[in-house]
Coordinates of C-alpha atoms in Angstrom, one line a residue:
Chain G
M1 CA 75.1 134.2 112.6
V2 CA 76.0 133.4 109.0
V3 CA 79.7 132.7 108.2
K4 CA 80.9 134.8 105.3
V5 CA 83.2 133.0 102.9
Y6 CA 85.1 135.3 100.5
G7 CA 86.1 133.8 97.2
P8 CA 84.7 132.2 94.1
I9 CA 82.6 129.0 94.8
K10 CA 84.3 127.3 91.9
A11 CA 87.8 127.7 93.3
A12 CA 89.6 124.9 95.1
C13 CA 90.6 126.5 98.4
P14 CA 87.1 128.0 99.0
Q15 CA 85.6 124.6 98.2
R16 CA 87.7 123.0 100.9
V17 CA 86.1 125.3 103.4
L18 CA 82.6 125.1 102.0
S19 CA 82.7 121.2 102.0
C20 CA 83.6 121.4 105.7
L21 CA 80.8 123.9 106.5
L22 CA 78.3 121.8 104.7
E23 CA 79.4 118.6 106.5
K24 CA 78.9 120.5 109.8
D25 CA 75.6 122.1 108.7
V26 CA 76.9 125.6 109.3
D27 CA 75.0 128.4 107.5
F28 CA 77.2 130.4 105.2
Q29 CA 77.1 133.1 102.6
V30 CA 79.6 133.1 99.7
V31 CA 80.9 136.6 98.9
H32 CA 82.0 136.2 95.3
L33 CA 85.3 137.6 94.2
H34 CA 86.3 138.1 90.5
L35 CA 89.8 136.8 90.4
D36 CA 90.4 137.8 86.8
A37 CA 89.5 141.4 87.8
G38 CA 92.0 141.2 90.6
D39 CA 89.5 141.6 93.4
H40 CA 91.7 139.5 95.7
K41 CA 94.6 142.0 95.3
K42 CA 92.7 145.1 96.1
P43 CA 93.4 147.0 99.4
D44 CA 90.2 146.1 101.2
F45 CA 90.6 142.4 100.5
L46 CA 94.3 142.6 101.5
L47 CA 93.1 143.7 104.9
R48 CA 91.4 140.3 105.2
Q49 CA 94.1 138.2 103.6
P50 CA 97.5 140.0 103.4
F51 CA 98.8 137.4 100.9
G52 CA 96.0 138.3 98.4
Q53 CA 94.6 134.7 98.2
V54 CA 91.1 133.2 98.6
P55 CA 89.4 132.2 100.8
A56 CA 89.0 134.3 103.9
I57 CA 86.2 134.0 106.4
E58 CA 84.3 136.4 108.7
D59 CA 82.2 134.9 111.5
G60 CA 80.8 137.8 113.6
D61 CA 84.0 139.5 114.9
F62 CA 86.2 136.5 114.1
K63 CA 88.3 136.6 110.9
L64 CA 90.5 133.9 109.6
F65 CA 92.3 132.8 106.4
E66 CA 94.3 129.7 105.1
S67 CA 91.7 127.1 104.2
R68 CA 93.3 124.3 106.3
A69 CA 93.3 126.5 109.4
I70 CA 89.6 127.3 108.7
I71 CA 88.5 123.7 108.4
R72 CA 90.4 122.8 111.6
Y73 CA 88.6 125.6 113.4
Y74 CA 85.1 124.6 112.3
A75 CA 85.8 120.9 112.8
T76 CA 86.8 121.7 116.4
K77 CA 84.1 124.3 117.1
Y78 CA 81.4 121.9 116.0
E79 CA 83.1 118.7 117.2
N80 CA 79.8 117.4 118.5
R81 CA 77.7 118.2 115.5
G82 CA 77.5 116.0 112.4
P83 CA 80.4 113.7 111.4
N84 CA 83.5 113.6 113.6
L85 CA 86.1 115.0 111.2
L86 CA 89.0 115.1 113.6
G87 CA 89.4 111.7 115.3
N88 CA 88.9 111.0 119.0
S89 CA 92.1 110.3 120.9
L90 CA 95.2 112.5 120.7
E91 CA 96.8 109.7 118.7
E92 CA 93.9 109.5 116.2
K93 CA 94.0 113.3 115.8
A94 CA 97.8 113.2 115.1
V95 CA 97.2 110.7 112.3
V96 CA 94.5 112.9 110.8
D97 CA 97.0 115.8 111.0
Q98 CA 99.7 113.7 109.4
W99 CA 97.5 113.0 106.3
L100 CA 96.4 116.6 106.2
E101 CA 100.1 117.5 106.0
V102 CA 100.6 114.9 103.3
E103 CA 97.9 116.6 101.2
A104 CA 99.4 120.0 101.8
H105 CA 103.1 119.0 101.2
N106 CA 103.1 115.9 99.0
F107 CA 99.9 116.3 96.9
N108 CA 98.7 119.9 96.6
D109 CA 101.6 121.5 94.7
L110 CA 101.7 118.7 92.1
V111 CA 98.0 119.0 91.5
Y112 CA 98.1 122.8 91.5
N113 CA 100.9 122.9 88.9
L114 CA 99.4 120.2 86.8
V115 CA 96.0 122.0 86.7
L116 CA 97.7 125.3 86.1
Q117 CA 99.5 124.1 83.0
L118 CA 96.7 121.9 81.6
V119 CA 93.5 123.9 82.5
I120 CA 94.0 127.4 83.9
L121 CA 96.6 128.9 81.5
P122 CA 94.9 127.6 78.4
R123 CA 91.6 129.0 79.7
M124 CA 93.3 132.4 79.9
G125 CA 94.5 132.0 76.3
K126 CA 98.1 131.2 77.4
Q127 CA 100.4 128.3 76.6
G128 CA 100.8 125.7 79.3
D129 CA 104.2 124.1 80.0
S130 CA 103.6 120.5 78.9
A131 CA 107.0 119.3 80.1
L132 CA 106.2 120.6 83.6
A133 CA 102.8 119.0 83.4
L134 CA 104.3 115.7 82.5
T135 CA 106.8 115.9 85.4
C136 CA 104.0 116.7 87.8
Q137 CA 101.9 113.8 86.5
Q138 CA 104.8 111.3 87.0
K139 CA 105.4 112.5 90.5
L140 CA 101.7 112.4 91.2
D141 CA 101.6 108.8 90.0
K142 CA 104.1 107.9 92.7
V143 CA 102.1 109.7 95.3
F144 CA 98.9 107.9 94.3
D145 CA 100.8 104.6 94.5
I146 CA 101.4 105.4 98.2
Y147 CA 97.7 106.3 98.7
E148 CA 96.7 103.0 97.0
Q149 CA 98.9 101.1 99.5
R150 CA 97.4 103.1 102.4
L151 CA 93.8 102.7 101.3
S152 CA 94.2 99.0 100.9
A153 CA 94.7 98.9 104.7
S154 CA 92.0 101.4 105.8
A155 CA 88.8 102.7 104.2
Y156 CA 89.9 106.3 104.6
L157 CA 93.3 108.0 104.9
A158 CA 93.5 108.4 108.6
G159 CA 91.5 105.2 109.5
D160 CA 88.0 103.8 109.3
S161 CA 86.1 107.1 109.1
F162 CA 85.9 110.2 106.9
T163 CA 88.0 113.0 108.3
L164 CA 89.5 116.4 107.4
A165 CA 92.4 114.4 105.8
D166 CA 90.0 113.0 103.1
L167 CA 87.9 116.2 102.8
S168 CA 91.0 118.3 102.1
H169 CA 91.6 116.3 98.9
Q170 CA 88.1 116.7 97.5
P171 CA 88.6 119.9 95.4
G172 CA 92.0 118.9 94.0
I173 CA 90.9 115.4 92.9
R174 CA 87.7 116.9 91.3
Y175 CA 89.9 119.2 89.2
L176 CA 92.1 116.3 88.2
V177 CA 89.2 114.0 87.2
E178 CA 86.8 116.5 85.7
D179 CA 88.8 119.3 84.2
A180 CA 92.4 118.1 83.6
G181 CA 91.7 114.7 82.0
M182 CA 93.7 112.9 84.7
G183 CA 90.9 110.6 85.9
H184 CA 93.0 107.5 85.0
L185 CA 95.3 108.4 88.0
V186 CA 92.3 107.6 90.2
S187 CA 90.3 105.0 88.2
Q188 CA 93.3 102.7 87.5
R189 CA 93.8 102.2 91.2
K190 CA 91.3 100.0 92.9
H191 CA 91.4 101.4 96.4
V192 CA 91.9 105.0 95.4
N193 CA 89.0 104.7 93.0
A194 CA 86.7 103.2 95.7
W195 CA 87.8 106.0 98.1
W196 CA 87.1 108.8 95.6
E197 CA 83.7 107.2 94.7
T198 CA 82.8 107.3 98.4
I199 CA 84.0 110.7 99.3
S200 CA 82.7 112.4 96.1
N201 CA 79.2 111.0 96.8
R202 CA 78.9 112.4 100.2
P203 CA 75.7 114.5 100.4
A204 CA 77.7 117.6 101.5
W205 CA 80.1 117.4 98.5
K206 CA 77.2 116.8 96.1
K207 CA 75.4 119.8 97.5
L208 CA 78.5 121.9 97.0
M209 CA 78.8 120.7 93.4
K210 CA 75.2 121.7 92.8
L211 CA 75.7 125.2 94.3
A212 CA 78.8 125.6 92.2
S213 CA 77.0 124.8 89.0
D214 CA 74.1 127.2 89.5
Chain T
M1 CA 110.3 108.3 121.9
K2 CA 112.4 107.8 118.9
L3 CA 113.1 110.4 116.1
H4 CA 114.6 109.0 112.9
G5 CA 116.3 111.6 110.8
N6 CA 119.3 113.6 109.6
P7 CA 120.5 116.7 111.7
L8 CA 121.1 118.6 108.5
S9 CA 117.5 118.2 107.3
T10 CA 115.2 121.2 108.0
A11 CA 112.2 119.0 108.7
T12 CA 114.2 116.9 111.2
Q13 CA 115.5 120.1 112.9
R14 CA 111.9 121.3 113.2
V15 CA 111.0 118.3 115.3
L16 CA 114.3 118.4 117.3
A17 CA 113.7 122.0 118.2
C18 CA 110.2 121.1 119.5
L19 CA 111.5 118.1 121.5
Y20 CA 114.2 120.3 123.1
E21 CA 111.7 123.1 123.9
K22 CA 109.6 120.4 125.7
D23 CA 112.6 119.1 127.6
V24 CA 111.5 115.5 127.0
E25 CA 113.7 112.3 126.8
F26 CA 114.1 110.9 123.3
Q27 CA 116.4 108.8 121.2
F28 CA 117.8 110.2 118.0
V29 CA 118.3 107.6 115.3
D30 CA 120.6 108.8 112.4
V31 CA 119.3 107.9 108.9
D32 CA 122.2 107.6 106.5
M33 CA 120.7 109.5 103.5
G34 CA 123.9 109.4 101.5
A35 CA 123.6 105.6 101.5
G36 CA 119.9 105.9 100.6
E37 CA 118.7 104.6 103.9
H38 CA 115.5 106.8 103.7
K39 CA 114.4 104.7 100.7
S40 CA 115.0 101.3 102.4
E41 CA 112.1 99.0 103.1
K42 CA 112.6 99.4 106.8
F43 CA 112.4 103.2 106.6
L44 CA 109.5 103.2 104.2
S45 CA 107.5 101.3 106.8
L46 CA 108.0 104.4 109.0
N47 CA 107.3 106.9 106.3
P48 CA 106.0 105.6 103.0
F49 CA 107.1 108.8 101.2
G50 CA 110.7 108.0 102.1
Q51 CA 111.3 111.4 103.7
V52 CA 112.9 112.3 107.1
P53 CA 112.0 112.6 109.9
A54 CA 109.9 109.7 111.2
F55 CA 108.7 109.6 114.8
E56 CA 107.8 106.7 117.1
E57 CA 106.2 106.7 120.5
G58 CA 105.1 103.3 121.7
D59 CA 102.7 102.1 119.1
L60 CA 102.3 105.5 117.5
K61 CA 104.2 106.1 114.3
L62 CA 104.1 109.6 112.7
F63 CA 105.6 111.4 109.8
E64 CA 105.3 114.9 108.5
S65 CA 107.3 117.3 110.8
R66 CA 104.4 119.7 111.4
A67 CA 102.0 116.9 112.4
T68 CA 104.7 115.6 114.7
T69 CA 105.4 118.9 116.4
Q70 CA 101.7 119.5 116.9
Y71 CA 101.4 116.1 118.6
I72 CA 104.4 116.6 120.8
A73 CA 103.2 120.1 121.8
Q74 CA 99.8 118.7 122.8
E75 CA 100.9 115.5 124.4
F76 CA 103.4 117.4 126.6
S77 CA 101.3 120.5 127.0
D78 CA 102.3 120.6 130.7
K79 CA 106.0 120.3 130.2
G80 CA 108.7 122.8 129.1
T81 CA 107.7 125.7 126.9
Q82 CA 104.1 126.3 126.1
L83 CA 104.1 126.2 122.3
L84 CA 100.3 126.3 121.8
L85 CA 97.7 128.9 122.4
P86 CA 95.3 126.9 124.6
G87 CA 92.3 128.8 125.9
S88 CA 89.8 128.8 123.1
N89 CA 89.1 127.5 119.7
K90 CA 89.7 131.0 118.4
T91 CA 93.2 131.3 119.9
M92 CA 94.1 127.8 118.6
A93 CA 92.8 128.9 115.1
V94 CA 95.1 131.9 115.1
L95 CA 98.0 129.7 115.9
Q96 CA 96.9 127.3 113.1
L97 CA 96.7 130.2 110.7
W98 CA 100.3 131.3 111.2
K99 CA 101.4 127.7 111.0
E100 CA 99.7 127.4 107.6
V101 CA 101.3 130.7 106.6
E102 CA 104.8 129.2 107.3
A103 CA 103.9 126.1 105.4
H104 CA 102.3 127.7 102.3
Q105 CA 103.6 131.2 102.0
F106 CA 107.1 131.2 103.6
D107 CA 108.4 127.6 103.1
P108 CA 108.1 127.3 99.3
P109 CA 110.3 130.2 98.2
A110 CA 112.5 129.9 101.3
T111 CA 113.2 126.2 100.6
K112 CA 114.0 126.9 97.0
L113 CA 116.5 129.6 98.1
V114 CA 118.1 127.2 100.6
Y115 CA 118.5 124.7 97.8
E116 CA 120.1 127.3 95.4
L117 CA 122.2 129.2 97.9
R118 CA 123.3 126.5 100.5
Y119 CA 122.7 123.0 99.2
K120 CA 124.0 123.4 95.7
P121 CA 127.3 125.1 96.7
F122 CA 127.8 122.5 99.4
F123 CA 127.5 119.7 96.9
G124 CA 129.6 121.5 94.2
L125 CA 126.6 122.2 91.9
T126 CA 126.0 125.6 90.2
T127 CA 123.4 128.0 91.6
D128 CA 120.7 129.0 89.1
T129 CA 120.8 132.8 89.7
A130 CA 117.5 133.4 87.9
V131 CA 115.7 131.0 90.2
A132 CA 117.5 132.5 93.2
E133 CA 116.4 136.0 92.2
E134 CA 112.9 135.0 91.5
N135 CA 112.5 133.4 94.9
E136 CA 114.2 136.2 96.8
A137 CA 111.6 138.5 95.3
K138 CA 108.8 136.2 96.4
L139 CA 110.2 135.7 99.9
G140 CA 110.6 139.5 100.1
K141 CA 106.9 140.0 99.6
V142 CA 106.1 137.4 102.2
L143 CA 108.5 139.1 104.7
D144 CA 106.7 142.4 104.0
V145 CA 103.6 140.8 105.4
Y146 CA 105.6 139.5 108.4
E147 CA 107.1 143.0 109.0
G148 CA 103.5 144.3 109.2
R149 CA 102.4 141.5 111.5
L150 CA 105.5 141.7 113.8
A151 CA 105.0 145.5 114.2
Q152 CA 101.7 144.6 116.0
S153 CA 102.6 141.4 117.7
K154 CA 105.8 140.3 119.5
Y155 CA 105.7 136.9 117.9
L156 CA 103.7 135.7 114.8
A157 CA 100.7 134.2 116.5
C158 CA 100.6 136.0 119.8
E159 CA 102.8 137.6 122.5
H160 CA 104.8 134.5 123.3
F161 CA 106.9 132.1 121.3
S162 CA 104.9 129.3 119.7
L163 CA 105.0 126.5 117.2
A164 CA 104.3 129.1 114.5
D165 CA 107.7 130.8 115.1
L166 CA 109.5 127.5 115.8
H167 CA 108.5 126.0 112.4
H168 CA 110.6 128.8 110.7
L169 CA 113.8 128.2 112.6
P170 CA 115.6 125.6 110.3
T171 CA 115.0 127.5 107.1
V172 CA 115.7 130.9 108.6
Q173 CA 119.0 129.7 110.0
Y174 CA 120.2 128.3 106.7
L175 CA 119.2 131.6 104.9
M176 CA 120.9 133.8 107.5
G177 CA 124.1 132.0 106.4
S178 CA 123.6 133.0 102.8
S179 CA 123.2 136.2 100.6
A180 CA 119.5 136.1 101.4
K181 CA 120.3 137.3 104.9
K182 CA 119.7 140.8 103.6
L183 CA 116.0 140.1 103.2
F184 CA 115.7 139.6 107.0
D185 CA 118.2 142.3 108.0
S186 CA 116.5 145.0 106.0
R187 CA 113.2 144.6 107.9
P188 CA 113.6 145.8 111.5
H189 CA 110.8 143.9 113.1
V190 CA 111.6 140.7 111.2
S191 CA 115.3 141.1 112.0
A192 CA 114.5 141.5 115.7
W193 CA 112.3 138.4 115.7
V194 CA 115.0 136.3 113.9
A195 CA 117.5 137.4 116.5
V196 CA 115.3 136.4 119.4
I197 CA 114.1 133.0 118.1
T198 CA 117.5 131.9 116.9
A199 CA 119.0 132.7 120.3
R200 CA 116.7 130.3 122.2
P201 CA 118.7 127.6 124.1
S202 CA 116.7 124.8 122.5
W203 CA 117.8 126.0 119.0
T204 CA 121.4 126.2 120.2
K205 CA 121.2 122.5 121.1
V206 CA 120.0 121.7 117.5
Q207 CA 122.8 123.8 116.1
D208 CA 125.3 121.8 118.2
M209 CA 124.0 118.6 116.6
V210 CA 124.4 120.2 113.1
K211 CA 128.0 121.2 113.8
Q212 CA 128.9 117.7 114.9
K213 CA 127.4 116.3 111.7
V214 CA 129.2 118.6 109.3

């Protein structure tokens, strides 16, 4: 049974899900949506995702949305296949959860707004708010300082192995480094830089990048 | 177990509600935010982001309220109220989905409204009516989705009260004491759900702590 993933393969939140599916070697089919044509706001898509956002998945009869709920589901469903993305003990899982929450609440909105102002709006022929972009960048600098401190103590955010907490950052950091000209936020920090080098060179992520460029 | 926080903070209240639902012994350690205690070196060793709450159980240290409630709900799965949907990965995924909805759809506009309509007046600052109106409109659209969901399901994730509902309590309570109350009152299923979840004895205990603080 192939998992259907609704959304553009180049968008950040679908990539979060696809990275996880590739890590777990789960067969999937990307059902492309044209966001500029408003596909995600049309009635039949709203039945899948009432907030009109990508991605949504369909796995046989099972439907789910919210990328971070989807990755938790597949990491649990295929716990014994491929890398352990969750941690072992309840305490280890709690720490993975903690850093997933950090990504969601302390990292994501800053990256989203920065990329919106510097990349997305200009691509649409609109003016980005450079003052807002600067504020986001300054706040993100402070967040990355905390990541640098954390990653000086452990190879990955939640401990010694790659987990969902690291995976969840992949799409956002790619946007920062490759599209928004914010690579220095990563490269100027020794441990953050080493961490990004490692997680962006994972075979699953590299495969996704190839699929997204085709 | 120790919970470090401020009874007025929504994130602290989120964890307090969970601890009371689970009927477990814990020590509450008040963090003097007015004096900047949450930015002290001692507190930063508990939460490097300098945010409340922070949680300790033996050697385990956790921050991020939603990771903390998840841990407590699982660790004490056999005690007090069942806040999870154990049974299958699919039922847990549905719970996760609605927890993500609270975090990503509800919380952003709701928190901005609490800031404009409750926090600012309390500290003698001027409400930005444009920002308040913008976020009331956004929250209204989210609550339309909730209205549809709660017409089909007694609580957000399933037929019983769960973490997905609990996570909303602090922000809902603050908004029900503001002009934004109308957003909830005007939607019958949402209104009924608010009435039921805010009447829970565990939430009354949290409100008693808030009253003592103010």
